[in-house]
Amino acid sequence: SLFRLKDLEVPKLGGSDVHVKMLAAPINPADINMIQGTYPILSPLPAVGGNEGVGEVLEVGSRVSALKPGDWVIPADAGLGTWRTRGVFPEEMLLKVPRALPVLCAATLSVNPCTALRMLTDFETLAPGKPSAKQKESWRDLPVSSAMKILICSHPGDSVIQNAANSGVGQAVIQIARASGIKTINVVRDRPDLPQLVERLMALGADHVITEEMLRKPEMKDIFKSTPKPRLALNCVGGKSTTEMLRHLQPKGTMVTYGGMAKQPVMVPVSAFIFRDVRLRGFWMTQWRKDHAQDQESVAGMMDTLCQLIQRGQLTAPTCTEVPLQDYKAALEASMKPFVSSKQILLL
């Protein structure tokens, strides 16, 4: 009842404006929170939903220099209102992306992969695994590609532990970490189709996939025989899941909270602070963009890294269900169901 599909006139094109034909836009948890009024960004009503998506430039104003018709664009910031077929936006609200990207990758690029990349790079300096001198010696006569050499590492390198590993951010973390030579320990909720989910995350490059219950079991020791204890933990759940994950963090390690799906506080034993000096931090992509609004080099560098990973086949879109815009009600309902490991994408 909060939502209606409406036909509106496309506004007149100003000198600094860009007329965009939207192609596809996902439904993310933050979009739902904004609709419910529980998110720090509140758009004046009536508002167009959606913070993410990809569109094609149809026409540009006389003062627009960086974009031309035919270019693909994504939002430069939250609050654009992407659940629409057409829009006229100021040029600075858009970022150009290569047309060579698969449409679902481009549509889901500006939130989850950016969040994953920032959290993997901004809080801890994580080192990839390194080959031993003996391995280097044995490679001398082998026609092994450099990519293979990175995989045959004896020094285990650093690792990351994360919960909600099947989320959009979780899937991006697995792939970006794998491309960087960092190992991942991925925590998911137990569910009916657990074996299929484990298989899917392993195929993306996960090193370990475990349930929240397993975090408390002695078998965790087996994981740490081959994978070092994590220096970085990524939390978007809260509650018990977070407390258990924290137990496995290295001394002086960092836990970054970027969501609270369990709607429960983050509980930390006093001993973790005193005897292991763990650091607790928070991350919000919207704030990062605000802080870097004048630093276009950082933004361009981030987008370039992600686009290169996509074009090299090392970063794919999350599992998606494509829904025509007129079926938006079904898509909104599906996006709020538990255990749905597929992102709803509105085709516009």
mmCIF file of N, CA, C and O in Angstrom, residues 250-346:
data_model
loop_
_atom_site.group_PDB
_atom_site.id
_atom_site.type_symbol
_atom_site.label_atom_id
_atom_site.label_comp_id
_atom_site.label_asym_id
_atom_site.label_seq_id
_atom_site.Cartn_x
_atom_site.Cartn_y
_atom_site.Cartn_z
ATOM 1 N N GLN A 250 42.048 -12.760 15.670
ATOM 2 C CA GLN A 250 43.405 -12.652 16.232
ATOM 3 C C GLN A 250 43.491 -11.490 17.219
ATOM 4 O O GLN A 250 42.745 -10.514 17.089
ATOM 5 N N PRO A 251 44.436 -11.555 18.170
ATOM 6 C CA PRO A 251 44.669 -10.392 19.031
ATOM 7 C C PRO A 251 44.960 -9.156 18.174
ATOM 8 O O PRO A 251 45.623 -9.262 17.143
ATOM 9 N N LYS A 252 44.453 -8.018 18.594
ATOM 10 C CA LYS A 252 44.569 -6.742 17.881
ATOM 11 C C LYS A 252 43.844 -6.742 16.519
ATOM 12 O O LYS A 252 44.012 -5.832 15.718
ATOM 13 N N GLY A 253 43.028 -7.758 16.282
ATOM 14 C CA GLY A 253 42.242 -7.811 15.044
ATOM 15 C C GLY A 253 41.097 -6.810 15.088
ATOM 16 O O GLY A 253 40.792 -6.233 16.141
ATOM 17 N N THR A 254 40.456 -6.607 13.939
ATOM 18 C CA THR A 254 39.377 -5.614 13.826
ATOM 19 C C THR A 254 38.080 -6.286 13.396
ATOM 20 O O THR A 254 38.090 -7.094 12.470
ATOM 21 N N MET A 255 36.993 -5.939 14.068
ATOM 22 C CA MET A 255 35.688 -6.359 13.581
ATOM 23 C C MET A 255 34.948 -5.119 13.080
ATOM 24 O O MET A 255 34.817 -4.128 13.802
ATOM 25 N N VAL A 256 34.487 -5.189 11.834
ATOM 26 C CA VAL A 256 33.760 -4.080 11.216
ATOM 27 C C VAL A 256 32.292 -4.458 11.111
ATOM 28 O O VAL A 256 31.949 -5.484 10.530
ATOM 29 N N THR A 257 31.416 -3.648 11.680
ATOM 30 C CA THR A 257 29.974 -3.884 11.596
ATOM 31 C C THR A 257 29.382 -2.969 10.535
ATOM 32 O O THR A 257 29.591 -1.754 10.573
ATOM 33 N N TYR A 258 28.668 -3.573 9.567
ATOM 34 C CA TYR A 258 28.069 -2.761 8.492
ATOM 35 C C TYR A 258 26.580 -3.043 8.337
ATOM 36 O O TYR A 258 25.927 -2.518 7.438
ATOM 37 N N GLY A 259 26.019 -3.850 9.238
ATOM 38 C CA GLY A 259 24.586 -4.133 9.198
ATOM 39 C C GLY A 259 24.179 -4.825 10.485
ATOM 40 O O GLY A 259 25.034 -5.247 11.275
ATOM 41 N N GLY A 260 22.854 -4.946 10.701
ATOM 42 C CA GLY A 260 22.366 -5.578 11.930
ATOM 43 C C GLY A 260 21.108 -6.379 11.673
ATOM 44 O O GLY A 260 20.047 -6.100 12.221
ATOM 45 N N MET A 261 21.233 -7.406 10.823
ATOM 46 C CA MET A 261 20.049 -8.136 10.368
ATOM 47 C C MET A 261 19.285 -8.836 11.494
ATOM 48 O O MET A 261 18.079 -9.022 11.393
ATOM 49 N N ALA A 262 19.994 -9.215 12.578
ATOM 50 C CA ALA A 262 19.298 -9.884 13.685
ATOM 51 C C ALA A 262 18.569 -8.875 14.575
ATOM 52 O O ALA A 262 17.837 -9.263 15.485
ATOM 53 N N LYS A 263 18.794 -7.575 14.294
ATOM 54 C CA LYS A 263 18.203 -6.496 15.113
ATOM 55 C C LYS A 263 18.538 -6.668 16.598
ATOM 56 O O LYS A 263 17.729 -6.415 17.486
ATOM 57 N N GLN A 264 19.756 -7.166 16.852
ATOM 58 C CA GLN A 264 20.230 -7.325 18.236
ATOM 59 C C GLN A 264 21.572 -6.612 18.358
ATOM 60 O O GLN A 264 22.321 -6.529 17.379
ATOM 61 N N PRO A 265 21.903 -6.129 19.576
ATOM 62 C CA PRO A 265 23.177 -5.402 19.723
ATOM 63 C C PRO A 265 24.389 -6.301 19.545
ATOM 64 O O PRO A 265 24.283 -7.526 19.600
ATOM 65 N N VAL A 266 25.527 -5.669 19.349
ATOM 66 C CA VAL A 266 26.808 -6.387 19.282
ATOM 67 C C VAL A 266 27.293 -6.546 20.722
ATOM 68 O O VAL A 266 27.504 -5.557 21.427
ATOM 69 N N MET A 267 27.431 -7.794 21.154
ATOM 70 C CA MET A 267 27.860 -8.075 22.536
ATOM 71 C C MET A 267 29.314 -8.537 22.507
ATOM 72 O O MET A 267 29.636 -9.478 21.790
ATOM 73 N N VAL A 268 30.146 -7.872 23.312
ATOM 74 C CA VAL A 268 31.573 -8.221 23.319
ATOM 75 C C VAL A 268 32.013 -8.551 24.736
ATOM 76 O O VAL A 268 31.818 -7.737 25.649
ATOM 77 N N PRO A 269 32.612 -9.737 24.951
ATOM 78 C CA PRO A 269 33.130 -10.045 26.291
ATOM 79 C C PRO A 269 34.243 -9.059 26.661
ATOM 80 O O PRO A 269 35.042 -8.676 25.804
ATOM 81 N N VAL A 270 34.267 -8.651 27.908
ATOM 82 C CA VAL A 270 35.288 -7.708 28.393
ATOM 83 C C VAL A 270 36.683 -8.251 28.109
ATOM 84 O O VAL A 270 37.598 -7.520 27.731
ATOM 85 N N SER A 271 36.846 -9.582 28.269
ATOM 86 C CA SER A 271 38.167 -10.201 28.076
ATOM 87 C C SER A 271 38.705 -9.972 26.666
ATOM 88 O O SER A 271 39.912 -9.850 26.462
ATOM 89 N N ALA A 272 37.799 -9.902 25.664
ATOM 90 C CA ALA A 272 38.243 -9.679 24.272
ATOM 91 C C ALA A 272 38.911 -8.309 24.142
ATOM 92 O O ALA A 272 39.900 -8.153 23.418
ATOM 93 N N PHE A 273 38.391 -7.334 24.884
ATOM 94 C CA PHE A 273 38.998 -5.999 24.860
ATOM 95 C C PHE A 273 40.320 -5.975 25.637
ATOM 96 O O PHE A 273 41.325 -5.480 25.151
ATOM 97 N N ILE A 274 40.297 -6.539 26.847
ATOM 98 C CA ILE A 274 41.479 -6.402 27.720
ATOM 99 C C ILE A 274 42.633 -7.291 27.256
ATOM 100 O O ILE A 274 43.749 -6.825 27.075
ATOM 101 N N PHE A 275 42.345 -8.582 27.057
ATOM 102 C CA PHE A 275 43.440 -9.532 26.825
ATOM 103 C C PHE A 275 43.781 -9.718 25.350
ATOM 104 O O PHE A 275 44.854 -10.189 25.023
ATOM 105 N N ARG A 276 42.848 -9.347 24.453
ATOM 106 C CA ARG A 276 43.162 -9.508 23.020
ATOM 107 C C ARG A 276 43.118 -8.176 22.280
ATOM 108 O O ARG A 276 43.423 -8.129 21.094
ATOM 109 N N ASP A 277 42.740 -7.105 22.959
ATOM 110 C CA ASP A 277 42.772 -5.750 22.395
ATOM 111 C C ASP A 277 42.137 -5.686 21.009
ATOM 112 O O ASP A 277 42.677 -5.083 20.079
ATOM 113 N N VAL A 278 40.965 -6.335 20.870
ATOM 114 C CA VAL A 278 40.303 -6.287 19.556
ATOM 115 C C VAL A 278 39.711 -4.898 19.319
ATOM 116 O O VAL A 278 39.378 -4.191 20.265
ATOM 117 N N ARG A 279 39.625 -4.509 18.039
ATOM 118 C CA ARG A 279 39.061 -3.202 17.688
ATOM 119 C C ARG A 279 37.689 -3.397 17.066
ATOM 120 O O ARG A 279 37.529 -4.281 16.225
ATOM 121 N N LEU A 280 36.750 -2.569 17.474
ATOM 122 C CA LEU A 280 35.404 -2.614 16.889
ATOM 123 C C LEU A 280 35.152 -1.327 16.114
ATOM 124 O O LEU A 280 35.284 -0.239 16.678
ATOM 125 N N ARG A 281 34.832 -1.478 14.843
ATOM 126 C CA ARG A 281 34.617 -0.319 13.975
ATOM 127 C C ARG A 281 33.270 -0.471 13.263
ATOM 128 O O ARG A 281 32.676 -1.541 13.248
ATOM 129 N N GLY A 282 32.837 0.621 12.644
ATOM 130 C CA GLY A 282 31.601 0.587 11.867
ATOM 131 C C GLY A 282 31.876 1.068 10.457
ATOM 132 O O GLY A 282 32.857 1.789 10.228
ATOM 133 N N PHE A 283 31.019 0.682 9.514
ATOM 134 C CA PHE A 283 31.194 1.157 8.137
ATOM 135 C C PHE A 283 29.835 1.377 7.473
ATOM 136 O O PHE A 283 28.940 0.540 7.578
ATOM 137 N N TRP A 284 29.721 2.516 6.788
ATOM 138 C CA TRP A 284 28.519 2.846 6.020
ATOM 139 C C TRP A 284 28.971 3.458 4.705
ATOM 140 O O TRP A 284 29.621 4.506 4.695
ATOM 141 N N MET A 285 28.661 2.787 3.594
ATOM 142 C CA MET A 285 29.147 3.211 2.275
ATOM 143 C C MET A 285 28.731 4.649 1.948
ATOM 144 O O MET A 285 29.496 5.410 1.374
ATOM 145 N N THR A 286 27.515 5.022 2.349
ATOM 146 C CA THR A 286 27.017 6.379 2.077
ATOM 147 C C THR A 286 27.922 7.422 2.734
ATOM 148 O O THR A 286 28.229 8.462 2.142
ATOM 149 N N GLN A 287 28.369 7.134 3.949
ATOM 150 C CA GLN A 287 29.263 8.058 4.669
ATOM 151 C C GLN A 287 30.626 8.129 3.980
ATOM 152 O O GLN A 287 31.204 9.209 3.836
ATOM 153 N N TRP A 288 31.121 6.965 3.531
ATOM 154 C CA TRP A 288 32.404 6.948 2.811
ATOM 155 C C TRP A 288 32.315 7.860 1.581
ATOM 156 O O TRP A 288 33.221 8.636 1.310
ATOM 157 N N ARG A 289 31.197 7.765 0.850
ATOM 158 C CA ARG A 289 31.038 8.603 -0.347
ATOM 159 C C ARG A 289 31.000 10.088 0.022
ATOM 160 O O ARG A 289 31.566 10.923 -0.677
ATOM 161 N N LYS A 290 30.319 10.410 1.133
ATOM 162 C CA LYS A 290 30.278 11.812 1.594
ATOM 163 C C LYS A 290 31.692 12.296 1.909
ATOM 164 O O LYS A 290 32.099 13.390 1.520
ATOM 165 N N ASP A 291 32.439 11.458 2.655
ATOM 166 C CA ASP A 291 33.801 11.830 3.064
ATOM 167 C C ASP A 291 34.737 11.994 1.871
ATOM 168 O O ASP A 291 35.752 12.675 1.970
ATOM 169 N N HIS A 292 34.441 11.305 0.763
ATOM 170 C CA HIS A 292 35.328 11.339 -0.400
ATOM 171 C C HIS A 292 34.714 12.106 -1.584
ATOM 172 O O HIS A 292 35.137 11.929 -2.722
ATOM 173 N N ALA A 293 33.736 12.949 -1.289
ATOM 174 C CA ALA A 293 33.046 13.694 -2.354
ATOM 175 C C ALA A 293 34.023 14.568 -3.151
ATOM 176 O O ALA A 293 33.869 14.741 -4.356
ATOM 177 N N GLN A 294 35.058 15.094 -2.476
ATOM 178 C CA GLN A 294 36.040 15.948 -3.164
ATOM 179 C C GLN A 294 37.244 15.153 -3.664
ATOM 180 O O GLN A 294 38.178 15.718 -4.224
ATOM 181 N N ASP A 295 37.222 13.851 -3.429
ATOM 182 C CA ASP A 295 38.391 13.021 -3.752
ATOM 183 C C ASP A 295 38.014 12.069 -4.888
ATOM 184 O O ASP A 295 37.853 10.868 -4.678
ATOM 185 N N GLN A 296 37.852 12.621 -6.091
ATOM 186 C CA GLN A 296 37.382 11.815 -7.223
ATOM 187 C C GLN A 296 38.363 10.701 -7.594
ATOM 188 O O GLN A 296 37.974 9.692 -8.159
ATOM 189 N N GLU A 297 39.659 10.894 -7.233
ATOM 190 C CA GLU A 297 40.665 9.871 -7.539
ATOM 191 C C GLU A 297 40.364 8.566 -6.804
ATOM 192 O O GLU A 297 40.458 7.487 -7.378
ATOM 193 N N SER A 298 39.995 8.678 -5.518
ATOM 194 C CA SER A 298 39.662 7.481 -4.720
ATOM 195 C C SER A 298 38.457 6.768 -5.297
ATOM 196 O O SER A 298 38.433 5.547 -5.410
ATOM 197 N N VAL A 299 37.426 7.554 -5.651
ATOM 198 C CA VAL A 299 36.191 6.972 -6.198
ATOM 199 C C VAL A 299 36.495 6.285 -7.531
ATOM 200 O O VAL A 299 36.116 5.132 -7.746
ATOM 201 N N ALA A 300 37.223 6.988 -8.418
ATOM 202 C CA ALA A 300 37.549 6.426 -9.735
ATOM 203 C C ALA A 300 38.407 5.175 -9.590
ATOM 204 O O ALA A 300 38.197 4.182 -10.297
ATOM 205 N N GLY A 301 39.357 5.210 -8.644
ATOM 206 C CA GLY A 301 40.231 4.044 -8.401
ATOM 207 C C GLY A 301 39.432 2.835 -7.963
ATOM 208 O O GLY A 301 39.666 1.713 -8.437
ATOM 209 N N MET A 302 38.485 3.069 -7.062
ATOM 210 C CA MET A 302 37.632 1.978 -6.566
ATOM 211 C C MET A 302 36.798 1.382 -7.699
ATOM 212 O O MET A 302 36.737 0.157 -7.871
ATOM 213 N N MET A 303 36.147 2.251 -8.483
ATOM 214 C CA MET A 303 35.289 1.766 -9.571
ATOM 215 C C MET A 303 36.117 1.022 -10.626
ATOM 216 O O MET A 303 35.693 0.002 -11.159
ATOM 217 N N ASP A 304 37.308 1.547 -10.887
ATOM 218 C CA ASP A 304 38.193 0.943 -11.883
ATOM 219 C C ASP A 304 38.609 -0.465 -11.447
ATOM 220 O O ASP A 304 38.579 -1.407 -12.231
ATOM 221 N N THR A 305 38.987 -0.590 -10.169
ATOM 222 C CA THR A 305 39.376 -1.905 -9.623
ATOM 223 C C THR A 305 38.242 -2.910 -9.790
ATOM 224 O O THR A 305 38.452 -4.028 -10.257
ATOM 225 N N LEU A 306 37.033 -2.491 -9.417
ATOM 226 C CA LEU A 306 35.884 -3.397 -9.480
ATOM 227 C C LEU A 306 35.532 -3.753 -10.926
ATOM 228 O O LEU A 306 35.270 -4.928 -11.235
ATOM 229 N N CYS A 307 35.554 -2.762 -11.818
ATOM 230 C CA CYS A 307 35.229 -3.034 -13.227
ATOM 231 C C CYS A 307 36.252 -3.980 -13.851
ATOM 232 O O CYS A 307 35.898 -4.865 -14.628
ATOM 233 N N GLN A 308 37.527 -3.814 -13.469
ATOM 234 C CA GLN A 308 38.561 -4.725 -13.978
ATOM 235 C C GLN A 308 38.336 -6.153 -13.489
ATOM 236 O O GLN A 308 38.483 -7.104 -14.254
ATOM 237 N N LEU A 309 37.990 -6.294 -12.204
ATOM 238 C CA LEU A 309 37.713 -7.630 -11.653
ATOM 239 C C LEU A 309 36.554 -8.285 -12.404
ATOM 240 O O LEU A 309 36.598 -9.475 -12.733
ATOM 241 N N ILE A 310 35.506 -7.494 -12.692
ATOM 242 C CA ILE A 310 34.342 -8.017 -13.429
ATOM 243 C C ILE A 310 34.765 -8.440 -14.838
ATOM 244 O O ILE A 310 34.449 -9.546 -15.292
ATOM 245 N N GLN A 311 35.526 -7.580 -15.504
ATOM 246 C CA GLN A 311 35.913 -7.876 -16.881
ATOM 247 C C GLN A 311 36.892 -9.050 -16.977
ATOM 248 O O GLN A 311 36.943 -9.715 -17.999
ATOM 249 N N ARG A 312 37.609 -9.317 -15.870
ATOM 250 C CA ARG A 312 38.507 -10.484 -15.847
ATOM 251 C C ARG A 312 37.777 -11.750 -15.401
ATOM 252 O O ARG A 312 38.398 -12.803 -15.250
ATOM 253 N N GLY A 313 36.474 -11.628 -15.102
ATOM 254 C CA GLY A 313 35.710 -12.800 -14.666
ATOM 255 C C GLY A 313 35.947 -13.183 -13.213
ATOM 256 O O GLY A 313 35.580 -14.266 -12.778
ATOM 257 N N GLN A 314 36.562 -12.269 -12.427
ATOM 258 C CA GLN A 314 36.860 -12.581 -11.020
ATOM 259 C C GLN A 314 35.788 -12.063 -10.057
ATOM 260 O O GLN A 314 35.833 -12.342 -8.870
ATOM 261 N N LEU A 315 34.843 -11.286 -10.590
ATOM 262 C CA LEU A 315 33.746 -10.760 -9.764
ATOM 263 C C LEU A 315 32.468 -10.816 -10.586
ATOM 264 O O LEU A 315 32.395 -10.248 -11.674
ATOM 265 N N THR A 316 31.491 -11.549 -10.071
ATOM 266 C CA THR A 316 30.226 -11.701 -10.798
ATOM 267 C C THR A 316 29.111 -11.030 -9.995
ATOM 268 O O THR A 316 29.294 -10.730 -8.813
ATOM 269 N N ALA A 317 27.964 -10.828 -10.630
ATOM 270 C CA ALA A 317 26.799 -10.299 -9.914
ATOM 271 C C ALA A 317 26.339 -11.351 -8.908
ATOM 272 O O ALA A 317 26.555 -12.546 -9.120
ATOM 273 N N PRO A 318 25.713 -10.938 -7.803
ATOM 274 C CA PRO A 318 25.141 -11.944 -6.904
ATOM 275 C C PRO A 318 24.045 -12.729 -7.628
ATOM 276 O O PRO A 318 23.596 -12.312 -8.695
ATOM 277 N N THR A 319 23.655 -13.856 -7.063
ATOM 278 C CA THR A 319 22.554 -14.617 -7.644
ATOM 279 C C THR A 319 21.329 -13.709 -7.716
ATOM 280 O O THR A 319 20.959 -13.095 -6.715
ATOM 281 N N CYS A 320 20.739 -13.599 -8.893
ATOM 282 C CA CYS A 320 19.653 -12.626 -9.105
ATOM 283 C C CYS A 320 18.385 -13.291 -9.638
ATOM 284 O O CYS A 320 18.457 -14.293 -10.339
ATOM 285 N N THR A 321 17.247 -12.705 -9.291
ATOM 286 C CA THR A 321 15.963 -13.053 -9.901
ATOM 287 C C THR A 321 15.471 -11.806 -10.619
ATOM 288 O O THR A 321 15.294 -10.757 -9.989
ATOM 289 N N GLU A 322 15.295 -11.907 -11.933
ATOM 290 C CA GLU A 322 14.891 -10.730 -12.718
ATOM 291 C C GLU A 322 13.365 -10.627 -12.771
ATOM 292 O O GLU A 322 12.688 -11.605 -13.079
ATOM 293 N N VAL A 323 12.856 -9.449 -12.443
ATOM 294 C CA VAL A 323 11.407 -9.244 -12.332
ATOM 295 C C VAL A 323 11.012 -8.000 -13.141
ATOM 296 O O VAL A 323 11.607 -6.941 -12.963
ATOM 297 N N PRO A 324 10.002 -8.092 -14.022
ATOM 298 C CA PRO A 324 9.553 -6.878 -14.730
ATOM 299 C C PRO A 324 8.973 -5.864 -13.733
ATOM 300 O O PRO A 324 8.403 -6.258 -12.708
ATOM 301 N N LEU A 325 9.131 -4.586 -14.033
ATOM 302 C CA LEU A 325 8.713 -3.524 -13.106
ATOM 303 C C LEU A 325 7.258 -3.658 -12.652
ATOM 304 O O LEU A 325 6.948 -3.434 -11.488
ATOM 305 N N GLN A 326 6.359 -4.082 -13.573
ATOM 306 C CA GLN A 326 4.942 -4.162 -13.163
ATOM 307 C C GLN A 326 4.697 -5.227 -12.076
ATOM 308 O O GLN A 326 3.701 -5.174 -11.372
ATOM 309 N N ASP A 327 5.643 -6.171 -11.921
ATOM 310 C CA ASP A 327 5.505 -7.189 -10.858
ATOM 311 C C ASP A 327 6.268 -6.779 -9.599
ATOM 312 O O ASP A 327 6.725 -7.627 -8.828
ATOM 313 N N TYR A 328 6.405 -5.457 -9.381
ATOM 314 C CA TYR A 328 7.227 -4.958 -8.269
ATOM 315 C C TYR A 328 6.755 -5.461 -6.910
ATOM 316 O O TYR A 328 7.546 -5.673 -6.002
ATOM 317 N N LYS A 329 5.412 -5.691 -6.763
ATOM 318 C CA LYS A 329 4.884 -6.126 -5.448
ATOM 319 C C LYS A 329 5.462 -7.486 -5.065
ATOM 320 O O LYS A 329 5.902 -7.702 -3.935
ATOM 321 N N ALA A 330 5.462 -8.413 -6.035
ATOM 322 C CA ALA A 330 6.013 -9.763 -5.797
ATOM 323 C C ALA A 330 7.501 -9.661 -5.470
ATOM 324 O O ALA A 330 8.010 -10.365 -4.579
ATOM 325 N N ALA A 331 8.204 -8.770 -6.174
ATOM 326 C CA ALA A 331 9.646 -8.614 -5.950
ATOM 327 C C ALA A 331 9.926 -8.069 -4.553
ATOM 328 O O ALA A 331 10.829 -8.535 -3.855
ATOM 329 N N LEU A 332 9.134 -7.076 -4.114
ATOM 330 C CA LEU A 332 9.314 -6.511 -2.769
ATOM 331 C C LEU A 332 9.053 -7.570 -1.700
ATOM 332 O O LEU A 332 9.793 -7.681 -0.729
ATOM 333 N N GLU A 333 7.989 -8.359 -1.903
ATOM 334 C CA GLU A 333 7.670 -9.422 -0.936
ATOM 335 C C GLU A 333 8.795 -10.444 -0.866
ATOM 336 O O GLU A 333 9.228 -10.834 0.221
ATOM 337 N N ALA A 334 9.275 -10.883 -2.038
ATOM 338 C CA ALA A 334 10.341 -11.894 -2.092
ATOM 339 C C ALA A 334 11.615 -11.383 -1.426
ATOM 340 O O ALA A 334 12.327 -12.136 -0.768
ATOM 341 N N SER A 335 11.880 -10.080 -1.562
ATOM 342 C CA SER A 335 13.126 -9.529 -1.007
ATOM 343 C C SER A 335 13.098 -9.506 0.529
ATOM 344 O O SER A 335 14.141 -9.381 1.163
ATOM 345 N N MET A 336 11.920 -9.633 1.121
ATOM 346 C CA MET A 336 11.814 -9.602 2.588
ATOM 347 C C MET A 336 11.665 -10.988 3.212
ATOM 348 O O MET A 336 11.582 -11.112 4.419
ATOM 349 N N LYS A 337 11.611 -12.024 2.365
ATOM 350 C CA LYS A 337 11.469 -13.389 2.894
ATOM 351 C C LYS A 337 12.815 -13.875 3.439
ATOM 352 O O LYS A 337 13.865 -13.581 2.856
ATOM 353 N N PRO A 338 12.805 -14.671 4.541
ATOM 354 C CA PRO A 338 14.080 -15.203 5.044
ATOM 355 C C PRO A 338 14.619 -16.300 4.113
ATOM 356 O O PRO A 338 13.853 -16.946 3.391
ATOM 357 N N PHE A 339 15.935 -16.489 4.148
ATOM 358 C CA PHE A 339 16.631 -17.571 3.426
ATOM 359 C C PHE A 339 16.526 -17.474 1.907
ATOM 360 O O PHE A 339 16.765 -18.450 1.208
ATOM 361 N N VAL A 340 16.108 -16.332 1.362
ATOM 362 C CA VAL A 340 16.114 -16.200 -0.094
ATOM 363 C C VAL A 340 17.504 -15.693 -0.480
ATOM 364 O O VAL A 340 17.861 -14.566 -0.177
ATOM 365 N N SER A 341 18.297 -16.578 -1.100
ATOM 366 C CA SER A 341 19.677 -16.196 -1.422
ATOM 367 C C SER A 341 19.772 -15.580 -2.808
ATOM 368 O O SER A 341 20.786 -15.695 -3.468
ATOM 369 N N SER A 342 18.696 -14.955 -3.263
ATOM 370 C CA SER A 342 18.695 -14.366 -4.596
ATOM 371 C C SER A 342 18.230 -12.915 -4.502
ATOM 372 O O SER A 342 17.240 -12.630 -3.847
ATOM 373 N N LYS A 343 18.977 -12.028 -5.163
ATOM 374 C CA LYS A 343 18.627 -10.608 -5.131
ATOM 375 C C LYS A 343 17.565 -10.337 -6.210
ATOM 376 O O LYS A 343 17.712 -10.747 -7.342
ATOM 377 N N GLN A 344 16.500 -9.641 -5.814
ATOM 378 C CA GLN A 344 15.449 -9.271 -6.770
ATOM 379 C C GLN A 344 15.920 -8.077 -7.601
ATOM 380 O O GLN A 344 16.325 -7.061 -7.044
ATOM 381 N N ILE A 345 15.859 -8.214 -8.919
ATOM 382 C CA ILE A 345 16.291 -7.132 -9.821
ATOM 383 C C ILE A 345 15.107 -6.701 -10.673
ATOM 384 O O ILE A 345 14.523 -7.521 -11.390
ATOM 385 N N LEU A 346 14.739 -5.432 -10.587
ATOM 386 C CA LEU A 346 13.648 -4.904 -11.425
ATOM 387 C C LEU A 346 14.198 -4.595 -12.808
ATOM 388 O O LEU A 346 15.200 -3.881 -12.953
#
